[in-house]
PDB file of C-alpha atoms in Angstrom:
ATOM      1  CA  UNK A   1     101.363 284.910 189.061  1.00 45.00           C
ATOM      2  CA  UNK A   2      97.916 284.498 190.566  1.00 48.00           C
ATOM      3  CA  UNK A   3      97.204 286.695 193.582  1.00 60.00           C
ATOM      4  CA  UNK A   4      93.880 285.116 194.534  1.00 72.00           C
ATOM      5  CA  UNK A   5      95.003 281.595 195.346  1.00 84.00           C
ATOM      6  CA  UNK A   6      92.588 279.378 197.222  1.00 93.00           C
ATOM      7  CA  UNK A   7      94.466 276.935 199.419  1.00 96.00           C
ATOM      8  CA  UNK A   8      91.921 274.113 199.142  1.00 96.00           C
ATOM      9  CA  UNK A   9      91.741 274.437 195.351  1.00 96.00           C
ATOM     10  CA  UNK A  10      95.530 274.500 195.087  1.00 97.00           C
ATOM     11  CA  UNK A  11      95.858 271.384 197.253  1.00 97.00           C
ATOM     12  CA  UNK A  12      93.287 269.632 195.080  1.00 96.00           C
ATOM     13  CA  UNK A  13      95.106 270.642 191.886  1.00 97.00           C
ATOM     14  CA  UNK A  14      98.457 269.417 193.188  1.00 97.00           C
ATOM     15  CA  UNK A  15      96.852 266.160 194.297  1.00 96.00           C
ATOM     16  CA  UNK A  16      95.439 265.627 190.801  1.00 96.00           C
ATOM     17  CA  UNK A  17      98.747 266.566 189.175  1.00 96.00           C
ATOM     18  CA  UNK A  18     100.780 264.100 191.214  1.00 94.00           C
ATOM     19  CA  UNK A  19      98.166 261.404 190.689  1.00 94.00           C
ATOM     20  CA  UNK A  20      98.230 261.669 186.889  1.00 93.00           C
ATOM     21  CA  UNK A  21     101.741 262.890 186.128  1.00 93.00           C
ATOM     22  CA  UNK A  22     103.781 260.999 188.720  1.00 92.00           C
ATOM     23  CA  UNK A  23     102.063 257.993 190.242  1.00 92.00           C
ATOM     24  CA  UNK A  24      99.969 256.835 187.281  1.00 90.00           C
ATOM     25  CA  UNK A  25     102.802 257.346 184.804  1.00 90.00           C
ATOM     26  CA  UNK A  26     105.137 255.394 187.078  1.00 90.00           C
ATOM     27  CA  UNK A  27     102.726 252.473 187.178  1.00 90.00           C
ATOM     28  CA  UNK A  28     102.081 252.629 183.433  1.00 91.00           C
ATOM     29  CA  UNK A  29     105.818 252.610 182.729  1.00 88.00           C
ATOM     30  CA  UNK A  30     106.355 249.694 185.088  1.00 90.00           C
ATOM     31  CA  UNK A  31     103.716 247.598 183.328  1.00 92.00           C
ATOM     32  CA  UNK A  32     104.792 248.504 179.802  1.00 91.00           C
ATOM     33  CA  UNK A  33     108.566 248.861 179.818  1.00 91.00           C
ATOM     34  CA  UNK A  34     109.757 246.935 182.864  1.00 94.00           C
ATOM     35  CA  UNK A  35     107.795 243.781 182.054  1.00 95.00           C
ATOM     36  CA  UNK A  36     109.971 243.299 178.948  1.00 95.00           C
ATOM     37  CA  UNK A  37     113.006 241.046 179.380  1.00 96.00           C
ATOM     38  CA  UNK A  38     114.903 243.038 176.738  1.00 95.00           C
ATOM     39  CA  UNK A  39     114.882 246.070 179.045  1.00 94.00           C
ATOM     40  CA  UNK A  40     117.196 244.236 181.464  1.00 95.00           C
ATOM     41  CA  UNK A  41     120.922 243.560 181.123  1.00 93.00           C
ATOM     42  CA  UNK A  42     120.851 240.306 183.064  1.00 94.00           C
ATOM     43  CA  UNK A  43     123.956 239.100 184.904  1.00 94.00           C
ATOM     44  CA  UNK A  44     123.274 235.376 185.506  1.00 90.00           C
ATOM     45  CA  UNK A  45     125.425 235.280 188.649  1.00 93.00           C
ATOM     46  CA  UNK A  46     123.929 238.376 190.219  1.00 94.00           C
ATOM     47  CA  UNK A  47     120.368 237.401 189.386  1.00 94.00           C
ATOM     48  CA  UNK A  48     120.840 234.039 191.141  1.00 95.00           C
ATOM     49  CA  UNK A  49     122.177 235.889 194.169  1.00 96.00           C
ATOM     50  CA  UNK A  50     119.211 238.281 194.163  1.00 95.00           C
ATOM     51  CA  UNK A  51     116.791 235.364 193.968  1.00 96.00           C
ATOM     52  CA  UNK A  52     118.590 233.759 196.904  1.00 95.00           C
ATOM     53  CA  UNK A  53     118.500 236.803 199.181  1.00 95.00           C
ATOM     54  CA  UNK A  54     114.897 237.495 198.174  1.00 94.00           C
ATOM     55  CA  UNK A  55     114.076 234.075 199.597  1.00 94.00           C
ATOM     56  CA  UNK A  56     112.260 232.724 196.561  1.00 94.00           C
ATOM     57  CA  UNK A  57     112.817 229.751 194.271  1.00 95.00           C
ATOM     58  CA  UNK A  58     115.078 229.986 191.243  1.00 95.00           C
ATOM     59  CA  UNK A  59     112.375 229.710 188.611  1.00 96.00           C
ATOM     60  CA  UNK A  60     110.782 232.148 186.139  1.00 96.00           C
ATOM     61  CA  UNK A  61     108.635 233.785 188.819  1.00 97.00           C
ATOM     62  CA  UNK A  62     111.565 234.067 191.246  1.00 96.00           C
ATOM     63  CA  UNK A  63     113.844 235.624 188.614  1.00 97.00           C
ATOM     64  CA  UNK A  64     111.062 237.978 187.526  1.00 97.00           C
ATOM     65  CA  UNK A  65     110.608 239.205 191.090  1.00 96.00           C
ATOM     66  CA  UNK A  66     114.365 239.696 191.538  1.00 96.00           C
ATOM     67  CA  UNK A  67     114.521 241.819 188.379  1.00 96.00           C
ATOM     68  CA  UNK A  68     111.190 243.629 188.554  1.00 95.00           C
ATOM     69  CA  UNK A  69     111.114 244.745 192.187  1.00 93.00           C
ATOM     70  CA  UNK A  70     114.372 246.773 192.192  1.00 91.00           C
ATOM     71  CA  UNK A  71     113.529 248.343 188.828  1.00 90.00           C
ATOM     72  CA  UNK A  72     110.060 249.493 189.863  1.00 90.00           C
ATOM     73  CA  UNK A  73     111.138 250.621 193.331  1.00 89.00           C
ATOM     74  CA  UNK A  74     114.376 252.225 192.114  1.00 83.00           C
ATOM     75  CA  UNK A  75     115.595 255.763 191.669  1.00 70.00           C
ATOM     76  CA  UNK A  76     113.582 256.647 188.560  1.00 77.00           C
ATOM     77  CA  UNK A  77     110.503 257.596 190.587  1.00 84.00           C
ATOM     78  CA  UNK A  78     112.612 260.004 192.662  1.00 82.00           C
ATOM     79  CA  UNK A  79     114.001 261.618 189.515  1.00 82.00           C
ATOM     80  CA  UNK A  80     110.485 261.948 188.127  1.00 86.00           C
ATOM     81  CA  UNK A  81     109.386 263.581 191.368  1.00 89.00           C
ATOM     82  CA  UNK A  82     111.820 266.470 190.938  1.00 84.00           C
ATOM     83  CA  UNK A  83     111.195 266.922 187.221  1.00 87.00           C
ATOM     84  CA  UNK A  84     107.427 266.841 187.580  1.00 91.00           C
ATOM     85  CA  UNK A  85     107.478 269.220 190.537  1.00 92.00           C
ATOM     86  CA  UNK A  86     109.251 271.844 188.429  1.00 92.00           C
ATOM     87  CA  UNK A  87     106.684 271.465 185.645  1.00 94.00           C
ATOM     88  CA  UNK A  88     103.849 271.574 188.161  1.00 96.00           C
ATOM     89  CA  UNK A  89     104.858 274.960 189.621  1.00 96.00           C
ATOM     90  CA  UNK A  90     104.703 276.458 186.134  1.00 96.00           C
ATOM     91  CA  UNK A  91     101.516 274.684 185.042  1.00 95.00           C
ATOM     92  CA  UNK A  92      99.613 275.738 188.167  1.00 95.00           C
ATOM     93  CA  UNK A  93     100.748 279.359 187.853  1.00 94.00           C
ATOM     94  CA  UNK A  94     102.896 279.418 190.973  1.00 96.00           C
ATOM     95  CA  UNK A  95     106.046 280.262 189.022  1.00 96.00           C
ATOM     96  CA  UNK A  96     107.464 280.828 185.573  1.00 96.00           C
ATOM     97  CA  UNK A  97     110.165 278.781 183.950  1.00 94.00           C
ATOM     98  CA  UNK A  98     113.416 280.696 184.252  1.00 90.00           C
ATOM     99  CA  UNK A  99     115.111 282.035 181.139  1.00 83.00           C
ATOM    100  CA  UNK A 100     118.377 282.314 183.038  1.00 85.00           C
ATOM    101  CA  UNK A 101     120.739 279.389 182.655  1.00 85.00           C
ATOM    102  CA  UNK A 102     121.150 277.459 185.897  1.00 85.00           C
ATOM    103  CA  UNK A 103     117.846 278.580 187.390  1.00 92.00           C
ATOM    104  CA  UNK A 104     114.730 276.382 187.224  1.00 95.00           C
ATOM    105  CA  UNK A 105     111.896 278.777 188.079  1.00 96.00           C
ATOM    106  CA  UNK A 106     111.216 282.439 188.829  1.00 95.00           C
ATOM    107  CA  UNK A 107     108.449 283.628 191.112  1.00 96.00           C
ATOM    108  CA  UNK A 108     107.402 286.494 193.304  1.00 95.00           C
ATOM    109  CA  UNK A 109     108.044 285.549 196.914  1.00 96.00           C
ATOM    110  CA  UNK A 110     104.711 285.805 198.725  1.00 96.00           C
ATOM    111  CA  UNK A 111     106.461 286.518 202.035  1.00 96.00           C
ATOM    112  CA  UNK A 112     108.854 289.379 201.175  1.00 95.00           C
ATOM    113  CA  UNK A 113     107.207 290.249 197.784  1.00 95.00           C
ATOM    114  CA  UNK A 114     110.553 290.188 195.944  1.00 95.00           C
ATOM    115  CA  UNK A 115     111.248 288.400 192.666  1.00 94.00           C
ATOM    116  CA  UNK A 116     113.166 285.165 193.253  1.00 95.00           C
ATOM    117  CA  UNK A 117     115.324 283.100 190.940  1.00 95.00           C
ATOM    118  CA  UNK A 118     115.244 279.541 192.178  1.00 96.00           C
ATOM    119  CA  UNK A 119     117.003 276.272 191.563  1.00 95.00           C
ATOM    120  CA  UNK A 120     114.890 273.359 192.764  1.00 96.00           C
ATOM    121  CA  UNK A 121     116.098 270.311 194.645  1.00 94.00           C
ATOM    122  CA  UNK A 122     113.987 267.391 195.805  1.00 92.00           C
ATOM    123  CA  UNK A 123     115.197 266.730 199.339  1.00 93.00           C
ATOM    124  CA  UNK A 124     117.620 267.785 202.078  1.00 95.00           C
ATOM    125  CA  UNK A 125     120.314 265.271 201.122  1.00 93.00           C
ATOM    126  CA  UNK A 126     120.228 265.431 197.335  1.00 90.00           C
ATOM    127  CA  UNK A 127     123.572 267.119 196.677  1.00 92.00           C
ATOM    128  CA  UNK A 128     127.121 266.069 197.500  1.00 94.00           C
ATOM    129  CA  UNK A 129     130.361 267.934 198.133  1.00 94.00           C
ATOM    130  CA  UNK A 130     131.153 268.089 194.417  1.00 94.00           C
ATOM    131  CA  UNK A 131     127.915 269.976 193.750  1.00 94.00           C
ATOM    132  CA  UNK A 132     128.622 272.895 196.087  1.00 95.00           C
ATOM    133  CA  UNK A 133     131.128 274.870 194.000  1.00 95.00           C
ATOM    134  CA  UNK A 134     129.215 274.493 190.700  1.00 93.00           C
ATOM    135  CA  UNK A 135     126.032 275.690 192.407  1.00 94.00           C
ATOM    136  CA  UNK A 136     127.800 278.639 193.982  1.00 94.00           C
ATOM    137  CA  UNK A 137     129.389 279.494 190.624  1.00 93.00           C
ATOM    138  CA  UNK A 138     125.996 279.395 188.907  1.00 92.00           C
ATOM    139  CA  UNK A 139     124.504 281.782 191.453  1.00 93.00           C
ATOM    140  CA  UNK A 140     127.514 284.082 191.148  1.00 92.00           C
ATOM    141  CA  UNK A 141     127.183 284.109 187.348  1.00 90.00           C
ATOM    142  CA  UNK A 142     123.493 285.033 187.585  1.00 89.00           C
ATOM    143  CA  UNK A 143     124.294 287.789 190.094  1.00 89.00           C
ATOM    144  CA  UNK A 144     126.973 289.255 187.805  1.00 87.00           C
ATOM    145  CA  UNK A 145     124.610 289.039 184.839  1.00 82.00           C
ATOM    146  CA  UNK A 146     121.968 290.946 186.767  1.00 81.00           C
ATOM    147  CA  UNK A 147     124.392 293.728 187.604  1.00 79.00           C
ATOM    148  CA  UNK A 148     125.495 293.937 183.982  1.00 80.00           C
ATOM    149  CA  UNK A 149     121.877 294.293 182.876  1.00 77.00           C
ATOM    150  CA  UNK A 150     120.942 296.615 185.780  1.00 72.00           C
ATOM    151  CA  UNK A 151     118.447 294.113 187.179  1.00 76.00           C
ATOM    152  CA  UNK A 152     117.627 294.744 190.828  1.00 82.00           C
ATOM    153  CA  UNK A 153     118.846 291.621 192.595  1.00 84.00           C
ATOM    154  CA  UNK A 154     120.653 290.737 195.806  1.00 87.00           C
ATOM    155  CA  UNK A 155     121.969 287.463 197.178  1.00 88.00           C
ATOM    156  CA  UNK A 156     118.678 286.846 198.960  1.00 91.00           C
ATOM    157  CA  UNK A 157     116.856 286.807 195.634  1.00 94.00           C
ATOM    158  CA  UNK A 158     118.871 283.802 194.436  1.00 95.00           C
ATOM    159  CA  UNK A 159     117.784 280.683 196.263  1.00 96.00           C
ATOM    160  CA  UNK A 160     117.657 276.927 196.448  1.00 96.00           C
ATOM    161  CA  UNK A 161     114.161 275.574 196.986  1.00 97.00           C
ATOM    162  CA  UNK A 162     114.096 272.136 198.611  1.00 97.00           C
ATOM    163  CA  UNK A 163     110.705 270.552 198.063  1.00 96.00           C
ATOM    164  CA  UNK A 164     110.531 268.282 201.091  1.00 96.00           C
ATOM    165  CA  UNK A 165     112.221 267.959 204.468  1.00 95.00           C
ATOM    166  CA  UNK A 166     113.079 270.184 207.418  1.00 95.00           C
ATOM    167  CA  UNK A 167     115.819 272.733 208.009  1.00 93.00           C
ATOM    168  CA  UNK A 168     117.479 270.548 210.643  1.00 95.00           C
ATOM    169  CA  UNK A 169     117.785 267.781 208.036  1.00 96.00           C
ATOM    170  CA  UNK A 170     119.770 269.868 205.537  1.00 95.00           C
ATOM    171  CA  UNK A 171     123.130 268.316 204.747  1.00 96.00           C
ATOM    172  CA  UNK A 172     126.336 270.217 205.433  1.00 96.00           C
ATOM    173  CA  UNK A 173     126.621 270.842 201.693  1.00 96.00           C
ATOM    174  CA  UNK A 174     123.370 272.785 201.697  1.00 96.00           C
ATOM    175  CA  UNK A 175     124.447 274.595 204.850  1.00 96.00           C
ATOM    176  CA  UNK A 176     127.588 275.857 203.101  1.00 96.00           C
ATOM    177  CA  UNK A 177     125.484 277.342 200.301  1.00 96.00           C
ATOM    178  CA  UNK A 178     123.030 278.796 202.819  1.00 96.00           C
ATOM    179  CA  UNK A 179     125.788 281.026 204.223  1.00 95.00           C
ATOM    180  CA  UNK A 180     125.722 283.041 200.989  1.00 95.00           C
ATOM    181  CA  UNK A 181     122.452 282.194 199.247  1.00 95.00           C
ATOM    182  CA  UNK A 182     119.289 281.150 201.101  1.00 97.00           C
ATOM    183  CA  UNK A 183     118.188 277.544 201.096  1.00 97.00           C
ATOM    184  CA  UNK A 184     114.470 277.262 201.834  1.00 98.00           C
ATOM    185  CA  UNK A 185     113.291 273.775 202.665  1.00 97.00           C
ATOM    186  CA  UNK A 186     109.895 272.181 203.156  1.00 97.00           C
ATOM    187  CA  UNK A 187     107.451 274.394 205.004  1.00 97.00           C
ATOM    188  CA  UNK A 188     109.357 277.657 204.463  1.00 97.00           C
ATOM    189  CA  UNK A 189     109.763 277.024 200.729  1.00 98.00           C
ATOM    190  CA  UNK A 190     106.095 276.224 200.210  1.00 98.00           C
ATOM    191  CA  UNK A 191     105.087 279.236 202.317  1.00 98.00           C
ATOM    192  CA  UNK A 192     107.098 281.515 200.055  1.00 97.00           C
ATOM    193  CA  UNK A 193     105.783 280.084 196.798  1.00 97.00           C
ATOM    194  CA  UNK A 194     102.102 279.764 197.845  1.00 97.00           C
ATOM    195  CA  UNK A 195     101.668 282.365 200.592  1.00 96.00           C
ATOM    196  CA  UNK A 196     100.077 279.828 202.953  1.00 97.00           C
ATOM    197  CA  UNK A 197     102.150 279.255 206.070  1.00 96.00           C
ATOM    198  CA  UNK A 198     100.986 275.694 206.751  1.00 96.00           C
ATOM    199  CA  UNK A 199     100.638 274.640 203.122  1.00 97.00           C
ATOM    200  CA  UNK A 200     103.439 272.083 203.277  1.00 97.00           C
ATOM    201  CA  UNK A 201     101.914 270.235 206.222  1.00 97.00           C
ATOM    202  CA  UNK A 202      98.494 270.266 204.573  1.00 97.00           C
ATOM    203  CA  UNK A 203     100.048 269.068 201.316  1.00 97.00           C
ATOM    204  CA  UNK A 204     101.644 266.082 203.047  1.00 96.00           C
ATOM    205  CA  UNK A 205      98.247 265.152 204.482  1.00 96.00           C
ATOM    206  CA  UNK A 206      96.616 265.542 201.057  1.00 96.00           C
ATOM    207  CA  UNK A 207      99.210 263.397 199.280  1.00 95.00           C
ATOM    208  CA  UNK A 208      99.062 260.735 201.989  1.00 95.00           C
ATOM    209  CA  UNK A 209      95.305 260.601 201.405  1.00 95.00           C
ATOM    210  CA  UNK A 210      95.908 260.237 197.665  1.00 94.00           C
ATOM    211  CA  UNK A 211      98.377 257.400 198.182  1.00 92.00           C
ATOM    212  CA  UNK A 212      96.018 255.577 200.538  1.00 92.00           C
ATOM    213  CA  UNK A 213      93.250 255.859 197.929  1.00 89.00           C
ATOM    214  CA  UNK A 214      95.358 254.528 195.046  1.00 85.00           C
ATOM    215  CA  UNK A 215      94.218 251.241 193.579  1.00 78.00           C
ATOM    216  CA  UNK A 216      97.381 249.154 193.758  1.00 74.00           C
ATOM    217  CA  UNK A 217      95.677 245.763 193.725  1.00 71.00           C
ATOM    218  CA  UNK A 218      97.721 243.151 191.844  1.00 83.00           C
ATOM    219  CA  UNK A 219     100.092 245.839 190.532  1.00 84.00           C
ATOM    220  CA  UNK A 220     103.279 243.941 191.358  1.00 89.00           C
ATOM    221  CA  UNK A 221     101.804 240.529 190.624  1.00 92.00           C
ATOM    222  CA  UNK A 222     100.653 241.596 187.175  1.00 93.00           C
ATOM    223  CA  UNK A 223     104.065 243.075 186.372  1.00 94.00           C
ATOM    224  CA  UNK A 224     106.310 240.225 187.440  1.00 95.00           C
ATOM    225  CA  UNK A 225     103.901 237.657 185.987  1.00 96.00           C
ATOM    226  CA  UNK A 226     104.202 239.236 182.535  1.00 96.00           C
ATOM    227  CA  UNK A 227     107.985 239.301 182.876  1.00 97.00           C
ATOM    228  CA  UNK A 228     108.046 235.673 184.066  1.00 97.00           C
ATOM    229  CA  UNK A 229     106.363 234.538 180.851  1.00 96.00           C
ATOM    230  CA  UNK A 230     109.161 236.100 178.792  1.00 95.00           C
ATOM    231  CA  UNK A 231     111.787 234.594 181.091  1.00 96.00           C
ATOM    232  CA  UNK A 232     110.216 231.146 180.755  1.00 95.00           C
ATOM    233  CA  UNK A 233     110.325 231.419 176.945  1.00 94.00           C
ATOM    234  CA  UNK A 234     113.943 232.614 176.893  1.00 93.00           C
ATOM    235  CA  UNK A 235     116.950 230.392 176.234  1.00 90.00           C
ATOM    236  CA  UNK A 236     119.107 232.538 178.504  1.00 91.00           C
ATOM    237  CA  UNK A 237     118.106 230.789 181.740  1.00 90.00           C
ATOM    238  CA  UNK A 238     118.647 227.197 182.816  1.00 87.00           C
ATOM    239  CA  UNK A 239     116.019 226.172 185.339  1.00 87.00           C
TER     240      UNK A 239
END
């Protein structure tokens, strides 16, 4: 772990990481994979409905929009956000990948200076009721393992780190876990992993600046236009 972090440098590095590893890869994938008709399992009834509610004509362009928009704006980018965040903490030296099953990263808490074993979650509503017991069991297993191997650890050293959001937004499922193992969300989580109290707020500003600077010109038009050409050449549709 680096003890001489510079907040401005760290913000810049995270900005560059998200730009290349999340946003650019998402756009590249959209224009390579999602412009191919074979990547879709097309239901002819549903696609006509989607064209209708989208308010466009039932033609190759209309069908392409109905297929392409949900795919590009779907859940995959949210999944990538969590996966890439975990990799980023390790790459930038803020944490180490955990060797303990069930934990994502390990790091020295810059607030209380204790070693933490952390499972990462993206946002304050990203688990459901069925996730609570398995998470609690995983933490309990790690705690028992630590005692067996005489590792100094208490319940406060096992935590859930929620990358974005506020404490008041945490679902009841997170709140149940928080009664036994701490759940640090948003500003408090980033404070503990970076040592900068307002890092989370500054990070939001930095990423908003990045997003505003992104060149998104013709991104959607290029994608659905490529897909429309394949749709027009296909025998599957009757226009």
